[in-house]
PDB file of C-alpha atoms in Angstrom:
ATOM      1  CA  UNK A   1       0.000   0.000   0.000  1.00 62.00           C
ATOM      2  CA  UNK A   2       1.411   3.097  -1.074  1.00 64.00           C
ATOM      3  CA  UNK A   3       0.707   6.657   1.672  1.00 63.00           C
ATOM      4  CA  UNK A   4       1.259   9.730   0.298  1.00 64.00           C
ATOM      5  CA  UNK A   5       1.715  12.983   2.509  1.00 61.00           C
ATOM      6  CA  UNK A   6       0.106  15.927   1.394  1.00 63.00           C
ATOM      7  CA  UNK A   7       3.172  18.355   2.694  1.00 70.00           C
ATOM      8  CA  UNK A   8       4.840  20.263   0.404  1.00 81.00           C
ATOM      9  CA  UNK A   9       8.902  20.100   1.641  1.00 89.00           C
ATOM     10  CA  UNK A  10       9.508  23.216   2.399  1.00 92.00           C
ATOM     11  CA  UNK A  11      13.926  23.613   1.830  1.00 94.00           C
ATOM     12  CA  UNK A  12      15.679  26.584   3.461  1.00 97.00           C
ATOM     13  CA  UNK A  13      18.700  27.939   3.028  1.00 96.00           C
ATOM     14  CA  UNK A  14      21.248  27.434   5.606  1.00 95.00           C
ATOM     15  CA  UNK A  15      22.860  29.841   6.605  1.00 94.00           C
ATOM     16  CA  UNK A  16      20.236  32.542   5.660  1.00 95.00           C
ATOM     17  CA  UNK A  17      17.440  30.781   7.512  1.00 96.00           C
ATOM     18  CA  UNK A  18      18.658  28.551  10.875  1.00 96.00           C
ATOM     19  CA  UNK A  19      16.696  25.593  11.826  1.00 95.00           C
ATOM     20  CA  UNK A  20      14.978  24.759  15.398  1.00 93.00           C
ATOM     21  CA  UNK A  21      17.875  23.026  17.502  1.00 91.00           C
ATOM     22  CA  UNK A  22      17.351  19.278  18.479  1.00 88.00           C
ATOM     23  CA  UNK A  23      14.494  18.096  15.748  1.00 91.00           C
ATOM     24  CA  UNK A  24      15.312  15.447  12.872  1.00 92.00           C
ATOM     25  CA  UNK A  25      15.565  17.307   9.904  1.00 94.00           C
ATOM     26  CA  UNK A  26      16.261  16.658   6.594  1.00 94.00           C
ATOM     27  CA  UNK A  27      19.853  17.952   5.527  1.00 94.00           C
ATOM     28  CA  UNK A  28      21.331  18.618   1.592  1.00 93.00           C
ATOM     29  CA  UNK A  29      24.572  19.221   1.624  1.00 88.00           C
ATOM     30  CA  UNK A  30      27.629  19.206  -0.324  1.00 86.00           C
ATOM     31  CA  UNK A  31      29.399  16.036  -0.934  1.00 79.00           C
ATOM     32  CA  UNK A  32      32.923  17.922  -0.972  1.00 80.00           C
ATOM     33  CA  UNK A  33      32.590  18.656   2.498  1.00 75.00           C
ATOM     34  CA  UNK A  34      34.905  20.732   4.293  1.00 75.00           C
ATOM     35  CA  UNK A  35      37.794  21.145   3.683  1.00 76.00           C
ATOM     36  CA  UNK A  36      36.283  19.997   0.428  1.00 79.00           C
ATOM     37  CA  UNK A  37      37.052  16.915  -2.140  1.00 78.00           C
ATOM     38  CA  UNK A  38      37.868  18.094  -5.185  1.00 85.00           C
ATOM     39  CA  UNK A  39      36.260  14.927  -6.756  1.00 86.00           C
ATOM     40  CA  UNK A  40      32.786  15.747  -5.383  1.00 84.00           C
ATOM     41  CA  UNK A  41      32.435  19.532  -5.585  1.00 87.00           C
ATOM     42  CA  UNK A  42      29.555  20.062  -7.016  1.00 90.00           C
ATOM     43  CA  UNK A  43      28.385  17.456  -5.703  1.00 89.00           C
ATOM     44  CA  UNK A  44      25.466  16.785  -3.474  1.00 89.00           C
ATOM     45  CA  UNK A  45      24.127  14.679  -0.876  1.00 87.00           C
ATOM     46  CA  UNK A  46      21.019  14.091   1.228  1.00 89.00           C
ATOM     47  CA  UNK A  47      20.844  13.056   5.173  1.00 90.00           C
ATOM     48  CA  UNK A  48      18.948  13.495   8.533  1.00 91.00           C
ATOM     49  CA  UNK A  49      19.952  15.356  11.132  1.00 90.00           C
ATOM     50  CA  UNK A  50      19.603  18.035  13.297  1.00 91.00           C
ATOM     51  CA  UNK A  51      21.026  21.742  14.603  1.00 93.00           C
ATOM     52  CA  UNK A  52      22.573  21.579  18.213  1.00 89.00           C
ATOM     53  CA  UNK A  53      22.086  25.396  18.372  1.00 90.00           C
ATOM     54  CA  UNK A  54      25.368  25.958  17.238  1.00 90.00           C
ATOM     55  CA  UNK A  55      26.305  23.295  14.029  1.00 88.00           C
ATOM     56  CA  UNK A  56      24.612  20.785  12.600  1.00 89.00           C
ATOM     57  CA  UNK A  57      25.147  17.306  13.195  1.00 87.00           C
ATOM     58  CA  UNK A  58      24.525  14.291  10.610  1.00 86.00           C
ATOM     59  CA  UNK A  59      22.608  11.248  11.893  1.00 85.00           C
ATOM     60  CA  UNK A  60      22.240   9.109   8.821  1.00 72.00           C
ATOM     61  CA  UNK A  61      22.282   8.572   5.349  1.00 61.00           C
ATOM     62  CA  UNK A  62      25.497   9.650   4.463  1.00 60.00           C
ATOM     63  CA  UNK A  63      28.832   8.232   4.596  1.00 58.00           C
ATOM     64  CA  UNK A  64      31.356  10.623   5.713  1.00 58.00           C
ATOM     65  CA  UNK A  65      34.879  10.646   4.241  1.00 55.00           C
ATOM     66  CA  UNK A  66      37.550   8.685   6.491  1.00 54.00           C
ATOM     67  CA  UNK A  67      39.377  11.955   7.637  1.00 51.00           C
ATOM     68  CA  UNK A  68      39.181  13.535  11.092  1.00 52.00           C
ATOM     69  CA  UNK A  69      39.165  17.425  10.262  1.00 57.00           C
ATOM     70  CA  UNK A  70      36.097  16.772   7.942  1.00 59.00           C
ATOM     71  CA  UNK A  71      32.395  18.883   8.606  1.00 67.00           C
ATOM     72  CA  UNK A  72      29.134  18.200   6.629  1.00 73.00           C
ATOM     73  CA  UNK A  73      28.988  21.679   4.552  1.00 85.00           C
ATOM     74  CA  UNK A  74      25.043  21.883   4.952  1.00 92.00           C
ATOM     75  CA  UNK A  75      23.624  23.848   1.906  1.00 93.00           C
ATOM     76  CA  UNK A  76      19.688  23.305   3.038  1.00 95.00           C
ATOM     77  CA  UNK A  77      17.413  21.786   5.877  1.00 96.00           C
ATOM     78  CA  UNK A  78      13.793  20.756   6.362  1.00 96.00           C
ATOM     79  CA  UNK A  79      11.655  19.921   8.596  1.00 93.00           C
ATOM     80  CA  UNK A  80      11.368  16.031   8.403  1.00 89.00           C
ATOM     81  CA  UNK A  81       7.951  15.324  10.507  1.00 85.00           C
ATOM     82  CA  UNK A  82       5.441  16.646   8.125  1.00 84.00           C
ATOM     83  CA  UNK A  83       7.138  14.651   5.398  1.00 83.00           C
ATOM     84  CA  UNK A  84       6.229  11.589   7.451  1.00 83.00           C
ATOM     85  CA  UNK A  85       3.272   9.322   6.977  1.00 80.00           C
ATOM     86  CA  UNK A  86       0.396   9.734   9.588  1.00 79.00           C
ATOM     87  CA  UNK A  87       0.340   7.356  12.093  1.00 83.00           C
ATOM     88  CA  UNK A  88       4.378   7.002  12.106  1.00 83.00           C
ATOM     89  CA  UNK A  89       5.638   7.858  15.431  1.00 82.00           C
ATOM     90  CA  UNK A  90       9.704   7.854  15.388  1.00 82.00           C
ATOM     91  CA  UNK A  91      11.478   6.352  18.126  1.00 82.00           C
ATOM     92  CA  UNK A  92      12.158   8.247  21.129  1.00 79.00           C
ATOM     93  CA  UNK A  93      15.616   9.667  21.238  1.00 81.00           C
ATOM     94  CA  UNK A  94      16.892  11.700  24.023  1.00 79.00           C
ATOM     95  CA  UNK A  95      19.064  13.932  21.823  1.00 75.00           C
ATOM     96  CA  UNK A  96      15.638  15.267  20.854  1.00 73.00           C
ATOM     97  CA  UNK A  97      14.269  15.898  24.542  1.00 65.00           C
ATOM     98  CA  UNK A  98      13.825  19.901  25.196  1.00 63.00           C
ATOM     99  CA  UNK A  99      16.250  19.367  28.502  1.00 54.00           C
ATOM    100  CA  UNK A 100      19.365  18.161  26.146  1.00 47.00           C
ATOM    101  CA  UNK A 101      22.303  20.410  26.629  1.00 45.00           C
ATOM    102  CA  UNK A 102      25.503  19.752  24.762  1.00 43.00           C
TER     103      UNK A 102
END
């Protein structure tokens, strides 16, 4: 059975718009990285994560290069629980809770 969502993604531009800290979002950004690949700029790449109020941090759904200095260059975020299914309730994480502190 196929369930579509009637949302609309709505993509903003980081760093002109800043997302709510410590909610899943949905992250592009560039495959280069920082400092950047020169293979993959250009390059982009989709993930979830989320803003800690001061950078963003990637959860999933991308595999980071094998070098220590290396940041997620985040081009765009969205909101990732209207893009969910009704009824789908994500499991409870506490990086989420509205106590967490870094």
């Amino acid at each position: 059975m196929t369930q579509r969502t009637l949302q609309t993604i709505e993509w903003n531009a980081y760093p002109l718009q800043i997302p709510p800290a410590n909610e899943r979002l949905l992250l592009i950004l560039s495959a280069a990285g920082q400092p950047p690949s020169l293979k993959l700029i250009g390059k982009s790449e989709v993930a979830i994560g989320y803003w800690t109020g001061d950078a963003f941090r990637v959860i999933s759904g991308f595999l980071r290069p094998r070098l220590t200095d290396w940041q997620p260059a985040i081009t765009h975020w969205a909101r990732l629980a209207p893009c969910l299914p009704q009824a789908i309730d994500l499991v409870r994480d506490r990086r989420f809770d509205p106590d967490v502190r870094d």
